[in-house]
Coordinates of C-alpha atoms in Angstrom, one line a residue:
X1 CA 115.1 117.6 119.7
X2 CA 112.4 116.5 122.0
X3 CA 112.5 113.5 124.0
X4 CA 109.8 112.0 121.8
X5 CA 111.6 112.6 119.0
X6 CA 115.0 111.8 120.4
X7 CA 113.2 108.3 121.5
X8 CA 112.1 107.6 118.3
X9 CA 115.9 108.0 116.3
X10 CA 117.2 105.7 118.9
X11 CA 117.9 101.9 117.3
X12 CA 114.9 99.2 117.6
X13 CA 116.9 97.2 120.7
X14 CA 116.8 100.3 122.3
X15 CA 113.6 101.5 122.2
X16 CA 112.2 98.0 122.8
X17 CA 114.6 95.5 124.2
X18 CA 112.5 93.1 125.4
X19 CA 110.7 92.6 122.1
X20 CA 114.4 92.8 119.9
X21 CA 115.5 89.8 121.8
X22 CA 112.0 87.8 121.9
X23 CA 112.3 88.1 118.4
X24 CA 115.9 87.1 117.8
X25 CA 116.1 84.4 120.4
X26 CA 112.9 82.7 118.4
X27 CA 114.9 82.9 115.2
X28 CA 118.2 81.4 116.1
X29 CA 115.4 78.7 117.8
X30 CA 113.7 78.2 114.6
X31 CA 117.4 77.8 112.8
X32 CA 118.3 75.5 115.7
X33 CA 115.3 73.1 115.3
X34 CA 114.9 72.7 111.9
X35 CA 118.6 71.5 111.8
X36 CA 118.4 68.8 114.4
X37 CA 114.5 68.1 114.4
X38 CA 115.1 64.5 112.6
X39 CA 117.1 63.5 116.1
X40 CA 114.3 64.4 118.1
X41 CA 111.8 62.5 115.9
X42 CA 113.7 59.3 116.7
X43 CA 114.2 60.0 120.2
X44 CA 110.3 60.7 120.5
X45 CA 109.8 57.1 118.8
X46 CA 112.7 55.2 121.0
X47 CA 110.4 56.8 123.9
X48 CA 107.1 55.0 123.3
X49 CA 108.3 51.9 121.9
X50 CA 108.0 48.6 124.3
X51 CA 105.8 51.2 126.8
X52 CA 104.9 48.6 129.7
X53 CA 101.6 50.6 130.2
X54 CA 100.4 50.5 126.6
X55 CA 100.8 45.9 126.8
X56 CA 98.9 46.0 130.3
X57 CA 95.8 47.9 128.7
X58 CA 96.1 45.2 125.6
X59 CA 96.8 48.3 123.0
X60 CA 99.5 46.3 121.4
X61 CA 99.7 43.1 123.4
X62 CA 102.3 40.9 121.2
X63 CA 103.8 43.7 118.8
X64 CA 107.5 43.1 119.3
X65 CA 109.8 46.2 119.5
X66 CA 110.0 47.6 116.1
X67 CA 113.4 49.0 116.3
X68 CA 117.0 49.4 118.5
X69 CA 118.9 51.8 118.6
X70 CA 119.0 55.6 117.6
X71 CA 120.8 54.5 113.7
X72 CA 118.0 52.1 113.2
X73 CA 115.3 53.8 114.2
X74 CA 115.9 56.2 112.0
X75 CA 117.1 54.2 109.0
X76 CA 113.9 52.2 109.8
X77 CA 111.4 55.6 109.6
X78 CA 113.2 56.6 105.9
X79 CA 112.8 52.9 105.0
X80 CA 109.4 52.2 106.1
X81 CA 107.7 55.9 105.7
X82 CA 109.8 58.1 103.2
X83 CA 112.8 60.5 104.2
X84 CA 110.0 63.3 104.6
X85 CA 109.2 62.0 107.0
X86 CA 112.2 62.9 109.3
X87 CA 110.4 66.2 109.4
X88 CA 107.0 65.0 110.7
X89 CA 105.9 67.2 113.4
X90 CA 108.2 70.4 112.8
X91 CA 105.5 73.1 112.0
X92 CA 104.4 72.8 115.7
X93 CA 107.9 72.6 116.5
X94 CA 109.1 75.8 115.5
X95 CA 106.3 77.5 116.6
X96 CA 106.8 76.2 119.9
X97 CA 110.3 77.2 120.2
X98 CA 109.2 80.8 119.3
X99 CA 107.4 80.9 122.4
X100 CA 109.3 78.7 124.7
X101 CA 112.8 80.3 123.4
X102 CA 111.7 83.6 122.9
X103 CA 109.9 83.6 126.6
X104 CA 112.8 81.7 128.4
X105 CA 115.8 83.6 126.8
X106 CA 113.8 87.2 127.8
X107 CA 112.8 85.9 131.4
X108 CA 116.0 85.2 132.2
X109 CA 117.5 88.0 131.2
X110 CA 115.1 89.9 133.3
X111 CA 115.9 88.0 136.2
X112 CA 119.3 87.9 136.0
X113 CA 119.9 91.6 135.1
X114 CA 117.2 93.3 137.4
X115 CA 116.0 90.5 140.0
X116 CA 118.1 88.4 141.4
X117 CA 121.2 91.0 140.2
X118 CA 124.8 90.7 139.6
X119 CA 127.9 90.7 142.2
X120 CA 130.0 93.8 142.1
X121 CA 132.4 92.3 139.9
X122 CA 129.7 91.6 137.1
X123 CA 129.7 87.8 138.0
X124 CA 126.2 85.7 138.3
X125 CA 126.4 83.8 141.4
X126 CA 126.0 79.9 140.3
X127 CA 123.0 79.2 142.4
X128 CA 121.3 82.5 141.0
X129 CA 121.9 81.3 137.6
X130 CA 120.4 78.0 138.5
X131 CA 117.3 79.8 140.2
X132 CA 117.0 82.0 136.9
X133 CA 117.3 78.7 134.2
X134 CA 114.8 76.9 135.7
X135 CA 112.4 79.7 136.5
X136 CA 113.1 80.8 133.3
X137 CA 112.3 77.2 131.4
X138 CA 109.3 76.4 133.8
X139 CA 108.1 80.1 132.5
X140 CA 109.0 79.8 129.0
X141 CA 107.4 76.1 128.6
X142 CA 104.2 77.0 130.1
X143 CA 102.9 79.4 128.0
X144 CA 104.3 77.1 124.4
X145 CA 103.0 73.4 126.2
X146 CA 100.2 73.6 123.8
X147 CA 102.6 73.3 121.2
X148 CA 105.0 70.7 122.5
X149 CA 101.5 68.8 123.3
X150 CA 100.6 69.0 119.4
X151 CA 104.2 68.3 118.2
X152 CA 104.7 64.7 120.2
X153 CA 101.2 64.0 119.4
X154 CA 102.1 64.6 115.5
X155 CA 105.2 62.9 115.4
X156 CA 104.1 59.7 116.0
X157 CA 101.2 59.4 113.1
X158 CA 104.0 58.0 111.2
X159 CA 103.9 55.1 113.8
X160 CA 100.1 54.9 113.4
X161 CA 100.0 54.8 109.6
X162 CA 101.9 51.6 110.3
X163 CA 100.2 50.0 112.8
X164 CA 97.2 49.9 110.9
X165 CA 95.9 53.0 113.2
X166 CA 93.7 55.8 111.5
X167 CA 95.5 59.2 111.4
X168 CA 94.6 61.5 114.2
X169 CA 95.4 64.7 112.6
X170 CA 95.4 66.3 108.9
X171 CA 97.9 69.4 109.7
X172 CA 98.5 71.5 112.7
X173 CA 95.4 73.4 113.2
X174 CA 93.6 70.6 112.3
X175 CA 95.1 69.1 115.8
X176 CA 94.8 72.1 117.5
X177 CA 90.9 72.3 116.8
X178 CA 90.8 68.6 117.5
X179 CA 92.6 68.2 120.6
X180 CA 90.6 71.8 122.1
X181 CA 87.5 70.4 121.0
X182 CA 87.9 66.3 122.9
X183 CA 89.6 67.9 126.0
X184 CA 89.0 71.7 125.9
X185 CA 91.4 74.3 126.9
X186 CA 92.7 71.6 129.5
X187 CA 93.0 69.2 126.9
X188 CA 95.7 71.3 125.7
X189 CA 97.4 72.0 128.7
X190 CA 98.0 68.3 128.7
X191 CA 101.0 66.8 130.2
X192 CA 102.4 70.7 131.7
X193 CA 103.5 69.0 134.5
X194 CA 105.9 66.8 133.3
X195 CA 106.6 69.3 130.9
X196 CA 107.4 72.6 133.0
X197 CA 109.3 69.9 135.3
X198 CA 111.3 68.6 132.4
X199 CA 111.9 72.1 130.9
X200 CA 112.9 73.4 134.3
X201 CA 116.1 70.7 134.8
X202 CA 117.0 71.2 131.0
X203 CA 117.3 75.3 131.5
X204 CA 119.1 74.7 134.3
X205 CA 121.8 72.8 132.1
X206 CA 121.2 75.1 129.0
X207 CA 120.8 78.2 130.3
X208 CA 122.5 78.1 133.9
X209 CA 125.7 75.9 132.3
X210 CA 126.1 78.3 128.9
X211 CA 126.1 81.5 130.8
X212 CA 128.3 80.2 133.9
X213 CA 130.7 78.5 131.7
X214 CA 130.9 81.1 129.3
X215 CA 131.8 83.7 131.9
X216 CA 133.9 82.0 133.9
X217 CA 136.0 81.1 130.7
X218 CA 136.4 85.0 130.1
X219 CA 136.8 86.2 134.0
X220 CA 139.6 83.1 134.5
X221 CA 141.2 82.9 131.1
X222 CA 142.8 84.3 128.2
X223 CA 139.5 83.5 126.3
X224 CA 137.9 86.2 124.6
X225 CA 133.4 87.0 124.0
X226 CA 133.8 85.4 120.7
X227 CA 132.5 81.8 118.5
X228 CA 135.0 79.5 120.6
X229 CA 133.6 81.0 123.8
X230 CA 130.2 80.2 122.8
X231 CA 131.0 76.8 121.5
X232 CA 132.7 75.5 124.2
X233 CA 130.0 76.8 126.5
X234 CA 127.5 75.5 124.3
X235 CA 129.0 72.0 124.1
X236 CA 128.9 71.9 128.2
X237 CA 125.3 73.0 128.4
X238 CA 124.3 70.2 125.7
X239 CA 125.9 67.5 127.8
X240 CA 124.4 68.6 131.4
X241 CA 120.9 69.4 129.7
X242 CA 120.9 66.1 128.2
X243 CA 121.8 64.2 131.6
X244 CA 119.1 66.4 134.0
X245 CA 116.1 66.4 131.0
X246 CA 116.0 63.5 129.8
X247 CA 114.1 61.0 132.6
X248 CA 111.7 64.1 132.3
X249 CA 111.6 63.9 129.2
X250 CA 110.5 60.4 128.9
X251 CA 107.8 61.0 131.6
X252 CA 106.7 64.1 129.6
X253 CA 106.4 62.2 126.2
X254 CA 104.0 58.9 127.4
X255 CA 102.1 60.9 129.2
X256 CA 101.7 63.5 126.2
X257 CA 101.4 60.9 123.7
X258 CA 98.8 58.5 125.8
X259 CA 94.6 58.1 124.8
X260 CA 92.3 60.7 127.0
X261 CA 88.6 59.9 127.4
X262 CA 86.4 63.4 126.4
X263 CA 87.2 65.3 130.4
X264 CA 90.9 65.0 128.8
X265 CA 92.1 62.5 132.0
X266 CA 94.6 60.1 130.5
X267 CA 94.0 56.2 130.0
X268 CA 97.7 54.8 131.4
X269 CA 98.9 57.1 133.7
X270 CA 97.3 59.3 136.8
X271 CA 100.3 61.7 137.1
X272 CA 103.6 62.2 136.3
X273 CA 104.7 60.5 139.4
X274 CA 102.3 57.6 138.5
X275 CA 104.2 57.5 134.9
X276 CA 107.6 57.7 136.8
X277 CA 107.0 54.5 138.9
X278 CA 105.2 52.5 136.0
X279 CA 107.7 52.9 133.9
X280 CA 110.8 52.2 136.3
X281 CA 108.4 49.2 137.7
X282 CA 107.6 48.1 134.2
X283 CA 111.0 48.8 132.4
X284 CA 113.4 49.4 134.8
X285 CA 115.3 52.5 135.6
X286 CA 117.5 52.6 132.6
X287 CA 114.7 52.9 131.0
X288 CA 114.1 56.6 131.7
X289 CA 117.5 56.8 130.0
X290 CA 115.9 55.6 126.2
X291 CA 116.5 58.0 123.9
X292 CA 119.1 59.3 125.6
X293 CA 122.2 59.6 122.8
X294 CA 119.5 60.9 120.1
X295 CA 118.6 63.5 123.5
X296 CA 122.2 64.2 123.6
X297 CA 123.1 64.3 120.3
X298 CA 120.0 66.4 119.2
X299 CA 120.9 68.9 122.3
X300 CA 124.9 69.3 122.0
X301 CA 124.3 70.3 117.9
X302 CA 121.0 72.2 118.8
X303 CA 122.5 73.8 121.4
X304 CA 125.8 74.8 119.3
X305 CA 123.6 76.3 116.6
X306 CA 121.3 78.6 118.8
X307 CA 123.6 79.8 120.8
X308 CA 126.4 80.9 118.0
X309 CA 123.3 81.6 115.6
X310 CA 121.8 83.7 118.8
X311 CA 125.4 85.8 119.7
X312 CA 126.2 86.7 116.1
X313 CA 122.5 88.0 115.8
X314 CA 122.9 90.0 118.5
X315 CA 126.0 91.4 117.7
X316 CA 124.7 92.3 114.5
X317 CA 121.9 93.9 115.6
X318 CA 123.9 96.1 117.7
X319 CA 122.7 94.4 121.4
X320 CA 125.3 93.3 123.9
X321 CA 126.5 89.7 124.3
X322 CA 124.7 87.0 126.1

């Protein structure tokens, strides 16, 4: 058999390994997000509400806080806009996580395998894997930050419909073609900043917790590569991603979600550093903390169901565990 031949009987994630896992990283995403997508609609909402910039310009000088609380929040967008509309926004959201997942889960792979390398005895270093999560993440959300950008901006047309507000957007190309043609290609690089910051500290609690956690439970205990591993793993990396992403994420949102004249320069905020002090001036600190139990409880579930949904699909398909 010739070595053309001989290549081409070998299994898919053999001949292309890189492409195998891109793809099944962006389908255990997909699963992942269309489970839990309702948690992050009402921690994108608890995120804009009472925004100290948004009174200062006059945008909604006098509207009181419309709701409290994760629970009412969303009991109050089933109420006031149909149960539907839990899922507003999560076209753009899965196709997001097929490129931020599928890029981030392949990057780091690559960096931890053949850049940064393992120790003799197989182990990852802790401050390799943190250097490889939040390269990874910065990577991965990059390249899918027009996404994310079209996603927030989506999600809240439910809030608009209310206020009076016309709708921004009829579907997902429809933003696309509208935010490309206001701000151009930068237009929908709005907000990477914040974003590539915030996705950098959440890989390093995803990616950098699972895969230390998950190996040092089967180097140091009587734990075997199987769905307990990965859940208690997973549970871990929820928490600390929760904790490290979420100020970021709060930056990241208001600055995705704020008006842009046509050179695609926000109205409220300069920077992400200008957002930061604004809003801690403006709200206080705790205040990059809103939405952070819809954050956490979105993550820990999300988290849960990629990586178990990721494991068994690689075992299935014949690749080696994470």
């Amino acid at each position: 058999m010739s070595p053309a031949e001989e290549e081409k009987s070998l299994p898919l994630p053999e001949r292309w390994p890189r492409a195998s896992k891109f793809a099944l990283s962006a389908c255990a995403a997909a699963v992942a997000e269309l489970v839990t997508f309702p948690l992050d609609l009402t921690k994108t909402r608890l995120q804009v509400q009472g925004e100290a910039a948004v009174h200062r310009h006059g945008a909604a000088a006098g509207q009181a806080v419309p709701y409290r609380g994760m629970l009412r929040t969303a009991a109050g967008i089933v109420q006031e806009e149909g149960l539907r509309k839990l899922w507003q926004g999560a076209t753009p959201a899965v196709y997001r996580h097929i490129v931020y997942s599928g890029v981030r889960m392949v990057a780091y792979e690559h960096l931890r395998d053949s850049v940064l390398g393992r120790s003799e005895d197989e182990s990852f270093p802790f401050w390799k894997a943190v250097v490889g999560g939040m390269s990874a993440g910065a990577i991965g959300q990059f390249f899918a930050s027009p996404t994310d950008l079209v996603k927030v901006q989506m999600q809240m047309e439910g809030k608009r419909k209310l206020e009076g507000k016309p709708l921004r957007f009829r579907g997902v190309h429809h933003a696309f073609m509208k935010i490309l043609s206001e701000g151009g290609i930068r237009g929908l690089w709005a907000g990477w900043v914040p974003n590539v910051q915030r996705a950098a500290l959440v890989n390093m609690g995803d990616l950098t917790t699972y895969d230390s956690v998950k190996h040092f439970l089967l180097l140091n205990t009587p734990l075997v590569d199987n769905s307990v591993t990965h859940s208690i793993a997973s549970g871990c990396s929820g928490l600390v991603a929760a904790v490290l992403g979420t100020p970021a994420d709060v930056v990241k949102t208001r600055i995705m979600n704020q008006p842009r004249d046509k050179q695609g320069r926000g109205l409220l905020y300069k920077s992400s550093t200008d957002c930061l002090i604004q809003t801690i001036q403006g709200e206080g600190f705790m205040s990059l903390y809103k939405g952070f139990i819809p954050t956490w409880m979105r993550m820990a579930p999300w988290s849960l169901v990629f990586w178990l949904t990721y494991e068994q699909i690689r075992r299935i398909c014949g690749v080696s565990s994470f």
